[in-house]
Amino acid sequence: MKKSFLTALCVGIVMMFSVAACSTSTSMLKYSGSIPSGVTTAEVKQAIKDAGAMRNWILKDIGNNTYEATYIARGHSVKVNITYDRDSYDISYVSSTAMDYNPGTGTIHRNYNRWVNNLKHDIDIGLLQAAAAR
């Protein structure tokens, strides 16, 4: 009896860790950045456009210093808004498909954070290049 209980317990623990290791969901992170001093709004806009194009995001200027950016990969898609002014920019989640988004827990497929972080990184590089060109 004890042996079968221990065997069942061990199998249960292994299964629990197997499921946890296979999970593709993670906490959704917030993304924002500062605009270097002297960089114009036009240069911010261009840095966002260039970064989006480099990472294959589809950008749509929706006015009021905001871009709607959509990324599509292998049956998954993500839509974010990128708002900006002379001091900062924010990238905020709008919607997604096939990304396991759970608003209650604030979790989403781990690729979301990678895709948006790459976009943010490239925006930051563009902004630093604009500042350095002064």
mmCIF file of C-alpha atoms in Angstrom:
data_model
loop_
_atom_site.group_PDB
_atom_site.id
_atom_site.type_symbol
_atom_site.label_atom_id
_atom_site.label_comp_id
_atom_site.label_asym_id
_atom_site.label_seq_id
_atom_site.Cartn_x
_atom_site.Cartn_y
_atom_site.Cartn_z
ATOM 1 C CA MET A 1 0.000 0.000 0.000
ATOM 2 C CA LYS A 2 2.766 2.443 0.912
ATOM 3 C CA LYS A 3 4.711 1.586 -2.247
ATOM 4 C CA SER A 4 1.736 2.260 -4.553
ATOM 5 C CA PHE A 5 1.002 5.543 -2.756
ATOM 6 C CA LEU A 6 4.610 6.710 -3.155
ATOM 7 C CA THR A 7 4.594 5.675 -6.808
ATOM 8 C CA ALA A 8 1.381 7.616 -7.443
ATOM 9 C CA LEU A 9 2.733 10.637 -5.586
ATOM 10 C CA CYS A 10 5.947 10.612 -7.618
ATOM 11 C CA VAL A 11 4.039 10.285 -10.893
ATOM 12 C CA GLY A 12 1.791 13.186 -9.862
ATOM 13 C CA ILE A 13 4.742 15.415 -9.020
ATOM 14 C CA VAL A 14 6.494 14.604 -12.306
ATOM 15 C CA MET A 15 3.306 15.379 -14.262
ATOM 16 C CA MET A 16 2.843 18.677 -12.416
ATOM 17 C CA PHE A 17 6.378 19.815 -13.251
ATOM 18 C CA SER A 18 6.009 18.630 -16.850
ATOM 19 C CA VAL A 19 2.889 20.723 -17.354
ATOM 20 C CA ALA A 20 4.483 23.745 -15.680
ATOM 21 C CA ALA A 21 7.589 23.462 -17.846
ATOM 22 C CA CYS A 22 5.484 23.341 -21.032
ATOM 23 C CA SER A 23 3.454 26.429 -20.195
ATOM 24 C CA THR A 24 3.712 29.130 -22.815
ATOM 25 C CA SER A 25 1.996 31.835 -20.747
ATOM 26 C CA THR A 26 3.811 34.527 -18.803
ATOM 27 C CA SER A 27 2.980 37.851 -17.189
ATOM 28 C CA MET A 28 2.345 40.625 -19.692
ATOM 29 C CA LEU A 29 4.970 43.333 -19.222
ATOM 30 C CA LYS A 30 4.481 47.083 -19.685
ATOM 31 C CA TYR A 31 6.715 48.865 -22.189
ATOM 32 C CA SER A 32 7.631 52.540 -22.295
ATOM 33 C CA GLY A 33 10.661 54.665 -22.991
ATOM 34 C CA SER A 34 12.091 58.130 -22.621
ATOM 35 C CA ILE A 35 12.804 60.426 -25.523
ATOM 36 C CA PRO A 36 16.368 61.816 -25.483
ATOM 37 C CA SER A 37 16.669 65.572 -25.096
ATOM 38 C CA GLY A 38 16.459 67.511 -28.337
ATOM 39 C CA VAL A 39 14.754 64.774 -30.383
ATOM 40 C CA THR A 40 11.764 66.195 -32.241
ATOM 41 C CA THR A 41 8.314 64.655 -32.480
ATOM 42 C CA ALA A 42 8.963 64.051 -36.193
ATOM 43 C CA GLU A 43 12.121 62.109 -35.317
ATOM 44 C CA VAL A 44 10.204 60.065 -32.728
ATOM 45 C CA LYS A 45 7.605 59.243 -35.370
ATOM 46 C CA GLN A 46 10.325 58.194 -37.814
ATOM 47 C CA ALA A 47 12.082 56.018 -35.208
ATOM 48 C CA ILE A 48 8.801 54.206 -34.533
ATOM 49 C CA LYS A 49 8.134 53.706 -38.256
ATOM 50 C CA ASP A 50 11.666 52.433 -38.901
ATOM 51 C CA ALA A 51 11.600 50.051 -35.927
ATOM 52 C CA GLY A 52 8.223 48.667 -36.967
ATOM 53 C CA ALA A 53 9.371 48.118 -40.548
ATOM 54 C CA MET A 54 12.583 46.424 -39.417
ATOM 55 C CA ARG A 55 10.629 43.943 -37.253
ATOM 56 C CA ASN A 56 7.786 43.371 -39.770
ATOM 57 C CA TRP A 57 5.105 45.157 -37.754
ATOM 58 C CA ILE A 58 2.243 46.667 -39.759
ATOM 59 C CA LEU A 59 1.864 50.287 -38.658
ATOM 60 C CA LYS A 60 -1.174 52.494 -39.039
ATOM 61 C CA ASP A 61 -1.092 56.148 -37.998
ATOM 62 C CA ILE A 62 -4.376 56.637 -36.109
ATOM 63 C CA GLY A 63 -3.716 60.270 -35.167
ATOM 64 C CA ASN A 64 -3.033 62.059 -31.885
ATOM 65 C CA ASN A 65 0.596 60.871 -31.900
ATOM 66 C CA THR A 66 -0.491 57.228 -31.891
ATOM 67 C CA TYR A 67 0.359 54.283 -34.089
ATOM 68 C CA GLU A 68 -1.604 51.065 -34.153
ATOM 69 C CA ALA A 69 0.956 48.295 -34.683
ATOM 70 C CA THR A 70 0.077 44.727 -35.665
ATOM 71 C CA TYR A 71 2.412 41.760 -35.702
ATOM 72 C CA ILE A 72 1.453 38.440 -37.325
ATOM 73 C CA ALA A 73 3.465 35.224 -36.999
ATOM 74 C CA ARG A 74 2.510 31.605 -37.610
ATOM 75 C CA GLY A 75 -1.204 31.971 -36.906
ATOM 76 C CA HIS A 76 -0.686 34.332 -33.951
ATOM 77 C CA SER A 77 -1.281 38.068 -33.995
ATOM 78 C CA VAL A 78 -0.819 40.965 -31.618
ATOM 79 C CA LYS A 79 -2.104 44.523 -31.834
ATOM 80 C CA VAL A 80 -0.603 47.318 -29.717
ATOM 81 C CA ASN A 81 -0.861 51.088 -29.640
ATOM 82 C CA ILE A 82 2.303 53.167 -29.551
ATOM 83 C CA THR A 83 1.635 56.657 -28.179
ATOM 84 C CA TYR A 84 4.356 59.282 -28.034
ATOM 85 C CA ASP A 85 5.130 62.906 -27.280
ATOM 86 C CA ARG A 86 8.342 64.908 -26.894
ATOM 87 C CA ASP A 87 9.234 63.276 -23.562
ATOM 88 C CA SER A 88 8.212 59.618 -23.705
ATOM 89 C CA TYR A 89 6.426 56.827 -25.510
ATOM 90 C CA ASP A 90 4.283 53.913 -24.368
ATOM 91 C CA ILE A 91 3.469 50.600 -26.006
ATOM 92 C CA SER A 92 0.131 49.257 -24.776
ATOM 93 C CA TYR A 93 -1.701 46.018 -25.515
ATOM 94 C CA VAL A 94 -4.884 46.303 -27.596
ATOM 95 C CA SER A 95 -5.774 42.765 -28.692
ATOM 96 C CA SER A 96 -4.438 39.432 -29.868
ATOM 97 C CA THR A 97 -5.436 36.136 -31.463
ATOM 98 C CA ALA A 98 -4.138 32.701 -30.517
ATOM 99 C CA MET A 99 -1.965 34.229 -27.758
ATOM 100 C CA ASP A 100 -3.763 32.793 -24.697
ATOM 101 C CA TYR A 101 -4.367 36.272 -23.252
ATOM 102 C CA ASN A 102 -6.021 36.139 -19.833
ATOM 103 C CA PRO A 103 -7.090 39.579 -18.568
ATOM 104 C CA GLY A 104 -7.871 38.182 -15.123
ATOM 105 C CA THR A 105 -4.318 37.038 -14.493
ATOM 106 C CA GLY A 106 -2.560 39.442 -16.854
ATOM 107 C CA THR A 107 -0.861 36.585 -18.673
ATOM 108 C CA ILE A 108 -0.202 36.057 -22.353
ATOM 109 C CA HIS A 109 1.897 33.823 -24.607
ATOM 110 C CA ARG A 110 5.573 34.414 -23.847
ATOM 111 C CA ASN A 111 6.259 35.500 -27.443
ATOM 112 C CA TYR A 112 4.264 38.704 -26.837
ATOM 113 C CA ASN A 113 6.913 40.056 -24.465
ATOM 114 C CA ARG A 114 9.714 39.069 -26.830
ATOM 115 C CA TRP A 115 8.071 40.695 -29.870
ATOM 116 C CA VAL A 116 7.188 43.929 -28.076
ATOM 117 C CA ASN A 117 10.548 44.133 -26.305
ATOM 118 C CA ASN A 118 12.330 43.792 -29.665
ATOM 119 C CA LEU A 119 10.173 46.605 -31.060
ATOM 120 C CA LYS A 120 10.943 48.804 -28.037
ATOM 121 C CA HIS A 121 14.661 48.065 -28.344
ATOM 122 C CA ASP A 122 14.692 49.131 -31.989
ATOM 123 C CA ILE A 123 12.702 52.304 -31.215
ATOM 124 C CA ASP A 124 15.249 53.161 -28.507
ATOM 125 C CA ILE A 125 18.132 52.656 -30.935
ATOM 126 C CA GLY A 126 16.447 54.923 -33.504
ATOM 127 C CA LEU A 127 15.899 57.617 -30.872
ATOM 128 C CA LEU A 128 19.527 57.441 -29.713
ATOM 129 C CA GLN A 129 20.703 57.711 -33.324
ATOM 130 C CA ALA A 130 18.495 60.777 -33.843
ATOM 131 C CA ALA A 131 19.933 62.368 -30.700
ATOM 132 C CA ALA A 132 23.511 61.552 -31.734
ATOM 133 C CA ALA A 133 22.996 63.147 -35.154
ATOM 134 C CA ARG A 134 22.514 66.565 -33.525
#
